[in-house]
Coordinates of C-alpha atoms in Angstrom, one line a residue:
M352 CA -6.6 15.3 -29.2
S353 CA -9.7 17.0 -30.7
R354 CA -9.2 20.3 -32.4
S355 CA -11.1 23.4 -31.2
R356 CA -13.9 24.7 -33.3
V357 CA -13.5 28.5 -34.0
L358 CA -16.4 30.2 -35.7
I359 CA -16.0 33.7 -37.2
V360 CA -19.2 35.5 -38.2
G361 CA -18.6 38.1 -40.9
A362 CA -15.8 38.6 -43.4
G363 CA -15.4 42.3 -43.4
F364 CA -12.2 44.0 -42.3
A365 CA -12.3 42.6 -38.8
G366 CA -13.5 39.1 -39.6
Y367 CA -11.2 38.6 -42.5
R368 CA -8.1 39.8 -40.6
A369 CA -9.1 37.6 -37.6
A370 CA -9.4 34.5 -39.8
R371 CA -6.1 35.2 -41.6
M372 CA -4.2 35.7 -38.3
L373 CA -5.8 32.7 -36.6
T374 CA -5.0 30.3 -39.4
R375 CA -1.4 31.3 -39.2
V376 CA -1.0 31.1 -35.5
A377 CA -3.2 28.2 -34.5
R378 CA -3.6 26.2 -37.7
H379 CA -2.5 22.9 -36.1
T380 CA -4.9 23.1 -33.1
A381 CA -8.0 24.9 -34.4
D382 CA -10.6 24.3 -37.1
V383 CA -11.6 27.7 -38.4
T384 CA -15.0 28.3 -40.0
L385 CA -16.0 31.6 -41.5
L386 CA -19.7 32.4 -41.9
N387 CA -20.4 35.1 -44.5
P388 CA -23.2 36.0 -47.0
T389 CA -20.7 36.3 -49.8
D390 CA -17.6 34.5 -50.9
Y391 CA -15.4 37.6 -51.0
F392 CA -13.9 40.2 -48.8
L393 CA -15.0 43.7 -50.0
Y394 CA -12.4 46.4 -49.8
L395 CA -14.9 49.2 -49.0
P396 CA -12.6 52.3 -49.4
L397 CA -12.4 51.7 -53.2
L398 CA -16.1 51.1 -53.7
P399 CA -16.7 54.8 -54.8
Q400 CA -14.3 54.1 -57.7
V401 CA -16.5 51.1 -58.7
A402 CA -19.6 53.3 -58.8
A403 CA -17.7 55.9 -60.9
G404 CA -16.5 53.3 -63.4
T405 CA -12.8 53.7 -62.6
L406 CA -12.4 50.2 -61.2
E407 CA -14.2 47.0 -62.3
P408 CA -16.2 45.3 -59.5
R409 CA -14.1 42.2 -59.1
R410 CA -11.0 44.4 -58.5
V411 CA -12.2 45.3 -55.0
T412 CA -13.5 41.9 -54.1
V413 CA -10.9 39.4 -52.7
S414 CA -11.8 35.7 -52.8
L415 CA -12.1 34.2 -49.3
S416 CA -11.3 30.6 -50.4
G417 CA -8.4 31.8 -52.5
T418 CA -6.7 33.8 -49.8
L419 CA -7.8 31.8 -46.7
P420 CA -7.0 28.3 -47.8
R421 CA -7.1 26.8 -44.3
T422 CA -10.5 28.2 -43.5
R423 CA -13.8 26.5 -44.1
L424 CA -16.2 28.9 -45.7
V425 CA -20.0 28.6 -45.0
L426 CA -22.2 30.9 -47.1
G427 CA -25.1 32.3 -45.2
E428 CA -26.5 35.1 -43.0
A429 CA -26.4 34.7 -39.3
D430 CA -29.8 35.3 -37.7
G431 CA -29.3 34.2 -34.2
V432 CA -26.7 33.4 -31.5
D433 CA -27.3 31.1 -28.6
L434 CA -24.6 31.9 -26.1
D435 CA -25.6 29.1 -23.7
R436 CA -25.7 26.3 -26.3
R437 CA -22.7 27.8 -28.2
T438 CA -24.5 27.8 -31.5
V439 CA -25.1 30.2 -34.4
S440 CA -28.1 29.8 -36.7
Y441 CA -28.0 31.0 -40.2
V442 CA -29.9 31.1 -43.5
G443 CA -28.1 30.0 -46.6
P444 CA -28.2 31.7 -50.0
E445 CA -31.0 29.5 -51.3
G446 CA -33.1 29.7 -48.1
A447 CA -31.9 26.6 -46.3
R448 CA -31.4 27.0 -42.6
G449 CA -28.4 25.6 -40.6
T450 CA -26.7 25.7 -37.3
L451 CA -23.0 25.9 -36.5
E452 CA -21.4 25.0 -33.1
Y453 CA -18.4 26.6 -31.7
D454 CA -15.8 26.5 -28.9
R455 CA -14.7 30.0 -29.7
L456 CA -16.8 32.6 -31.4
V457 CA -15.6 35.9 -33.1
L458 CA -18.5 38.3 -33.9
A459 CA -17.4 40.6 -36.7
V460 CA -20.8 41.3 -38.3
G461 CA -20.0 44.9 -39.1
S462 CA -22.6 47.6 -39.8
V463 CA -25.5 48.6 -42.0
N464 CA -26.9 51.9 -43.3
K465 CA -27.9 54.3 -40.6
L466 CA -31.5 55.4 -40.8
L467 CA -33.0 58.7 -39.6
P468 CA -36.7 59.5 -39.2
V469 CA -36.9 61.6 -42.3
P470 CA -40.2 61.1 -44.3
G471 CA -39.6 59.5 -47.7
V472 CA -35.9 58.6 -47.3
A473 CA -36.4 54.9 -46.8
E474 CA -38.6 54.8 -50.0
H475 CA -36.6 57.1 -52.3
A476 CA -32.9 57.0 -51.1
H477 CA -30.2 54.4 -51.5
G478 CA -27.2 53.7 -49.3
F479 CA -23.6 52.9 -50.1
R480 CA -22.5 49.9 -48.0
G481 CA -22.2 47.1 -50.5
M482 CA -21.3 46.0 -54.0
P483 CA -25.0 45.9 -55.2
E484 CA -25.5 49.5 -54.2
A485 CA -22.4 50.6 -56.0
L486 CA -23.4 48.8 -59.2
Y487 CA -26.9 50.2 -59.0
L488 CA -25.6 53.8 -58.5
R489 CA -23.3 53.4 -61.5
D490 CA -26.1 52.3 -63.8
H491 CA -28.6 54.8 -62.3
V492 CA -26.3 57.8 -62.8
T493 CA -25.5 56.7 -66.4
R494 CA -29.2 56.2 -67.1
Q495 CA -30.1 59.7 -65.7
I496 CA -27.5 61.4 -67.9
E497 CA -28.7 59.5 -71.0
L498 CA -32.4 60.4 -70.3
A499 CA -31.4 64.0 -69.5
A500 CA -29.7 64.2 -72.9
A501 CA -32.8 63.0 -74.7
A502 CA -35.3 65.1 -72.7
D503 CA -37.4 67.7 -74.5
D504 CA -38.3 69.5 -71.2
P505 CA -35.5 71.6 -69.7
A506 CA -36.9 71.1 -66.2
D507 CA -36.8 67.3 -66.6
C508 CA -33.3 67.5 -68.0
R509 CA -32.1 69.5 -65.0
A510 CA -33.8 67.2 -62.5
R511 CA -32.3 64.1 -64.0
C512 CA -28.8 65.5 -64.0
T513 CA -29.0 66.8 -60.4
F514 CA -27.5 64.4 -57.8
V515 CA -27.9 64.8 -54.1
V516 CA -25.5 63.1 -51.6
V517 CA -26.5 63.4 -47.9
G518 CA -23.6 63.0 -45.5
A519 CA -20.2 64.6 -46.0
G520 CA -18.2 62.0 -44.1
Y521 CA -15.6 59.8 -45.7
T522 CA -18.0 57.8 -47.9
G523 CA -20.2 60.7 -49.0
T524 CA -17.3 63.0 -49.8
E525 CA -15.7 60.4 -52.0
V526 CA -19.0 59.4 -53.7
A527 CA -19.6 63.1 -54.6
A528 CA -16.0 63.6 -55.8
Q529 CA -16.0 60.5 -57.9
G530 CA -19.5 60.9 -59.2
Q531 CA -18.9 64.4 -60.4
L532 CA -16.0 63.2 -62.5
L533 CA -18.1 60.4 -63.9
T534 CA -21.0 62.7 -65.0
D535 CA -18.5 65.1 -66.6
A536 CA -17.1 62.2 -68.7
L537 CA -20.6 61.1 -69.6
V538 CA -21.8 64.5 -70.9
R539 CA -18.8 64.8 -73.1
K540 CA -20.2 62.0 -75.1
Q541 CA -23.9 62.9 -74.7
P542 CA -24.1 66.7 -74.4
L543 CA -27.1 68.1 -72.5
R544 CA -29.3 71.1 -73.5
R545 CA -27.5 74.4 -73.8
G546 CA -26.7 75.9 -70.5
I547 CA -27.3 72.8 -68.4
R548 CA -24.6 70.9 -66.6
P549 CA -24.6 68.0 -64.2
R550 CA -25.2 69.3 -60.7
W551 CA -23.8 67.6 -57.6
M552 CA -24.9 68.6 -54.1
L553 CA -23.2 67.4 -50.9
L554 CA -25.2 68.0 -47.7
D555 CA -24.3 67.6 -44.1
I556 CA -25.7 69.0 -40.8
A557 CA -22.1 69.3 -39.5
P558 CA -20.2 72.6 -39.9
R559 CA -17.7 71.2 -42.3
V560 CA -17.0 68.2 -44.6
L561 CA -15.2 65.2 -43.1
P562 CA -16.1 66.4 -39.5
E563 CA -14.5 63.4 -38.0
L564 CA -11.1 64.0 -39.6
D565 CA -8.3 66.6 -39.3
E566 CA -9.4 70.1 -40.2
R567 CA -6.7 70.4 -42.9
L568 CA -8.0 67.3 -44.7
S569 CA -11.5 68.9 -44.4
R570 CA -10.3 72.2 -45.9
T571 CA -8.5 70.5 -48.8
S572 CA -11.4 68.3 -49.7
D573 CA -13.9 71.2 -49.5
R574 CA -11.7 73.3 -51.8
V575 CA -11.3 70.6 -54.4
L576 CA -15.0 69.8 -54.5
R577 CA -16.0 73.4 -54.8
E578 CA -13.5 74.1 -57.5
R579 CA -15.0 71.3 -59.5
G580 CA -18.5 72.8 -59.1
V581 CA -19.9 70.5 -56.4
E582 CA -22.3 72.4 -54.1
V583 CA -21.1 71.8 -50.6
R584 CA -23.7 72.8 -48.1
T585 CA -22.9 72.4 -44.4
G586 CA -25.3 72.9 -41.6
A587 CA -28.0 71.6 -44.0
S588 CA -30.1 68.5 -44.0
V589 CA -33.1 66.8 -45.8
K590 CA -36.5 67.4 -44.3
E591 CA -38.4 65.2 -46.7
A592 CA -37.8 63.0 -49.8
T593 CA -40.2 62.4 -52.6
R594 CA -40.1 60.7 -56.0
D595 CA -39.6 64.1 -57.6
G596 CA -36.9 65.6 -55.3
V597 CA -35.9 66.5 -51.8
L598 CA -37.1 69.3 -49.5
L599 CA -34.2 70.8 -47.5
D600 CA -34.6 72.1 -43.9
D601 CA -34.3 75.7 -45.1
G602 CA -37.4 75.3 -47.3
E603 CA -35.7 74.9 -50.7
F604 CA -37.0 72.0 -52.9
V605 CA -34.4 70.4 -55.1
D606 CA -35.8 68.6 -58.2
T607 CA -33.8 65.4 -58.5
R608 CA -34.1 61.7 -59.3
T609 CA -31.1 60.7 -57.3
L610 CA -30.7 60.7 -53.5
V611 CA -27.6 58.9 -52.1
W612 CA -27.8 58.4 -48.3
C613 CA -24.3 58.4 -46.7
V614 CA -25.2 59.7 -43.2
G615 CA -23.2 57.0 -41.4
V616 CA -23.7 53.5 -40.2
R617 CA -25.2 51.6 -37.4
P618 CA -24.2 48.2 -35.9
D619 CA -25.6 45.1 -37.4
P620 CA -28.9 44.3 -35.7
L621 CA -27.7 40.8 -34.9
V622 CA -25.8 42.0 -31.8
A623 CA -29.0 43.5 -30.2
G624 CA -30.5 40.0 -29.9
L625 CA -27.7 38.7 -27.7
G626 CA -29.1 40.0 -24.5
R627 CA -25.7 41.5 -23.6
P628 CA -25.0 45.1 -22.6
L629 CA -24.8 47.5 -25.6
E630 CA -23.3 51.0 -26.1
R631 CA -25.4 52.8 -28.7
G632 CA -26.2 49.5 -30.4
R633 CA -22.7 48.1 -30.2
L634 CA -21.8 45.1 -28.2
L635 CA -19.7 46.0 -25.1
V636 CA -16.4 44.2 -24.9
D637 CA -13.3 44.6 -22.7
P638 CA -9.9 45.8 -23.9
F639 CA -9.1 42.2 -24.9
L640 CA -12.2 42.1 -27.1
N641 CA -13.9 39.6 -24.9
V642 CA -17.7 39.8 -24.2
P643 CA -18.0 40.1 -20.4
G644 CA -19.3 36.8 -18.8
H645 CA -18.4 34.8 -21.9
P646 CA -14.6 34.3 -22.2
E647 CA -15.2 32.1 -25.3
V648 CA -16.8 35.0 -27.2
F649 CA -14.9 37.8 -28.9
A650 CA -16.3 40.8 -30.8
C651 CA -14.5 43.3 -33.0
G652 CA -15.2 45.8 -35.8
D653 CA -18.2 48.1 -36.2
A654 CA -20.5 45.9 -34.1
A655 CA -18.2 46.1 -31.0
A656 CA -17.8 48.9 -28.5
V657 CA -14.1 48.6 -27.9
P658 CA -12.6 50.8 -25.1
D659 CA -10.2 53.4 -26.4
L660 CA -7.2 53.1 -24.1
E661 CA -5.7 56.2 -25.7
K662 CA -8.8 58.2 -24.7
P663 CA -10.1 56.7 -21.4
G664 CA -13.9 56.8 -21.1
S665 CA -14.5 56.6 -24.8
Y666 CA -14.8 53.9 -27.5
T667 CA -13.0 53.5 -30.7
P668 CA -14.8 54.9 -33.7
M669 CA -16.4 52.7 -36.4
T670 CA -13.8 52.9 -39.1
A671 CA -12.1 50.3 -41.4
Q672 CA -8.7 51.1 -39.9
H673 CA -9.9 50.1 -36.4
A674 CA -11.7 47.0 -37.7
W675 CA -8.6 45.8 -39.5
R676 CA -6.4 46.2 -36.4
Q677 CA -9.0 44.8 -34.0
G678 CA -9.3 41.7 -36.3
R679 CA -5.6 41.0 -35.8
V680 CA -5.9 41.3 -32.0
A681 CA -9.0 39.2 -32.0
G682 CA -7.2 36.4 -33.9
L683 CA -4.2 36.6 -31.6
N684 CA -6.4 36.5 -28.5
V685 CA -8.4 33.5 -29.7
A686 CA -5.1 31.7 -30.4
A687 CA -3.9 32.7 -26.9
S688 CA -7.1 31.2 -25.4
L689 CA -6.1 27.9 -27.1
G690 CA -2.6 28.0 -25.7
H691 CA -0.7 29.9 -28.4
G692 CA 1.0 33.0 -27.1
E693 CA -0.3 35.6 -24.7
R694 CA -3.5 37.7 -25.1
R695 CA -3.1 41.4 -25.6
S696 CA -5.3 44.5 -25.2
Y697 CA -6.3 46.6 -28.2
R698 CA -4.3 49.8 -28.5
H699 CA -3.9 51.9 -31.5
K700 CA -1.9 54.8 -32.8
D701 CA -3.3 57.2 -35.4
L702 CA -1.1 56.9 -38.5
G703 CA -3.2 59.4 -40.5
F704 CA -6.0 59.2 -43.1
T705 CA -6.4 59.4 -46.8
V706 CA -9.3 60.7 -48.9
D707 CA -9.3 59.9 -52.6
L708 CA -11.0 62.8 -54.5
G709 CA -10.7 61.3 -57.9
G710 CA -8.3 61.8 -60.7
A711 CA -4.9 63.0 -59.4
Q712 CA -6.5 64.7 -56.4
A713 CA -6.6 63.5 -52.8
A714 CA -6.1 64.7 -49.3
A715 CA -3.8 62.9 -46.9
N716 CA -1.9 63.3 -43.6
P717 CA 0.4 60.3 -43.3
L718 CA 2.1 60.4 -39.9
G719 CA 0.5 63.8 -39.4
V720 CA 2.1 65.4 -42.5
P721 CA -0.6 67.2 -44.4
L722 CA -0.6 66.6 -48.2
S723 CA -2.8 67.6 -51.1
G724 CA -2.8 67.4 -54.9
P725 CA -1.0 64.8 -57.0
L726 CA 1.4 63.9 -54.2
A727 CA -1.5 63.1 -51.8
G728 CA -3.1 61.1 -54.7
A729 CA 0.1 59.0 -55.1
V730 CA 0.3 58.4 -51.3
T731 CA -3.4 57.5 -51.2
R732 CA -3.2 55.0 -54.0
G733 CA 0.0 53.6 -52.6
Y734 CA -1.7 53.1 -49.3
H735 CA -4.6 51.3 -50.9
L736 CA -2.4 49.0 -52.9
A737 CA -0.4 48.1 -49.7
A738 CA -3.6 47.5 -47.7
L739 CA -5.4 45.3 -50.3
P740 CA -5.0 41.6 -49.5
G741 CA -5.2 40.8 -53.2
N742 CA -5.8 42.0 -56.8
R743 CA -3.1 44.7 -56.5
V744 CA -1.9 44.3 -60.1
R745 CA -5.4 44.4 -61.5
V746 CA -6.3 47.5 -59.5
A747 CA -3.1 49.3 -60.7
A748 CA -3.8 48.3 -64.3
D749 CA -7.3 49.7 -64.1
W750 CA -5.9 53.0 -62.7
I751 CA -3.5 53.2 -65.6
L752 CA -6.2 52.4 -68.2
D753 CA -8.5 55.0 -66.7
A754 CA -5.7 57.6 -67.0
V755 CA -5.3 57.0 -70.8
L756 CA -8.7 55.7 -72.0
P757 CA -12.2 57.1 -71.8
R758 CA -14.6 55.4 -69.4
Q759 CA -17.2 53.0 -70.8
A760 CA -20.6 54.7 -70.6
V761 CA -23.0 51.7 -70.6
Q762 CA -25.7 50.3 -68.3
L763 CA -25.4 46.7 -67.3
G764 CA -28.9 46.5 -65.8
L765 CA -27.8 43.9 -63.2
V766 CA -29.2 45.6 -60.1
R767 CA -32.7 47.1 -60.0
S768 CA -33.8 49.8 -57.5
W769 CA -36.0 47.4 -55.5
S770 CA -32.9 45.1 -55.1
V771 CA -31.1 47.6 -52.9
P772 CA -33.5 49.1 -50.3
L773 CA -32.0 51.5 -47.8
D774 CA -33.6 49.7 -44.9
T775 CA -31.8 46.4 -45.0
A776 CA -29.6 44.3 -42.6
S777 CA -27.7 42.9 -45.6
P778 CA -26.4 45.6 -47.8
E779 CA -23.8 43.2 -49.2
L780 CA -26.7 41.2 -50.9
A781 CA -29.1 42.3 -53.6
R782 CA -32.7 41.5 -52.7
V783 CA -34.3 38.8 -54.9
P784 CA -37.9 38.4 -55.8
D785 CA -40.1 36.2 -53.6
D786 CA -40.5 33.2 -56.0
T787 CA -43.2 31.6 -53.8
E788 CA -45.4 34.7 -54.0
D789 CA -44.8 35.0 -57.7
R790 CA -45.7 31.4 -58.4
S791 CA -48.9 31.8 -56.3
R792 CA -50.0 34.5 -58.7
G793 CA -49.2 32.4 -61.8
Q794 CA -46.3 34.6 -62.9
A795 CA -42.6 34.1 -63.6
P796 CA -40.4 35.0 -60.7
G797 CA -39.6 38.7 -60.5
R798 CA -42.1 39.9 -63.1
V799 CA -44.1 42.1 -60.7
Q800 CA -41.0 43.7 -59.3
D801 CA -39.4 44.3 -62.6
R802 CA -42.5 46.0 -64.0
Q803 CA -42.7 48.2 -60.9
D804 CA -39.0 49.1 -61.1
G805 CA -39.2 50.0 -64.8
G806 CA -42.2 52.2 -64.1
N807 CA -40.3 54.1 -61.4
E808 CA -37.3 54.6 -63.8
G809 CA -39.4 55.6 -66.8
N810 CA -41.5 58.1 -64.8
G811 CA -38.5 59.7 -63.3
G812 CA -39.0 58.4 -59.8
T813 CA -36.1 58.7 -57.4
S814 CA -34.5 55.3 -57.1

């Protein structure tokens, strides 16, 4: 008897969980293939700690082949789905094209940076959705502090050590909190001019930070940030971005070389090309995560509009918690379609949220119980260790070392500014030079781009 071919596109929270569940339940009757641009699952909630130098990059990346031994991994980016022929086309990491056939398909392609029509943002801001962006931000912040410390001009010094984060949601709040601790550690080793300190600004058009979470978490996070000196500005947004700074909607111009864009996410553009009904860019599915009219196709995670059975008429929000749980249901329902068990609808129960604010500080409400301070910090880190599908000992060891040793203030120079554009459908991959174009000019690959990037950095351009 032939084995069914199950193809999972995307190895984020939803895709990884679906693959792990499916290989356990239907491993004897299904051949599971996982298509993903990278060979790891990225634990996004800890990415701000990578940018801040608390955790090493490999700590938050979990090997797919090492933790999904009964899954075939194909490296590549999906660029088309033919629902009639049941095929998915993709581009491999070295440019080769390929096609995968399936009997069951799970679309878990996730999300990318959300763009707004603000002049200059696409050119001068960077997002925070993938490992390359975190590594770039870590180097960039370190470089700006080093350049600020050596600057003769006080205005240039202030601009370089001013950091603007737009979007006070989960990601933006943690980036600002962790970044402020990083720059404080850096200036202890490289003091700035007298009277100048690193300045962090957190902007959001919403009336409070973490507007999507419980108000008590919001108040705690706001208080901790302000006590550290972070300028929290609610009801504020960016009107224009330039290489020399950002213009706010109230007319104030902020001199800065750093603009971090954390205004939210949008579904991966791949789902828009399916020709199926969408809900604000997300692929509409039924409560069983099936695409209507295609019982062999399932979708989950950020790219799927899943009905919220706890709030009739609405859809589940685009969060890692929902993606993780939906991935499990998707795996079980694919197995059910192959004769293993019964399918089930997606229901959820809010167990609370945690927000890591760096050091011993956090805000949490496990099971609805509001916590703050070191106790919340312990709960938050315990939650992350429990949720991580690997590397727990290494993560815990890094936390211990960070508590007793100073952070290493060095630039690795692995990711340049042009490698992590804001407008990209693949934030998990660093952009590489066009070797063909370079060779046609008689230059070594990447020379033109490297020179342009170095000019931006040396001239103080926002990158």
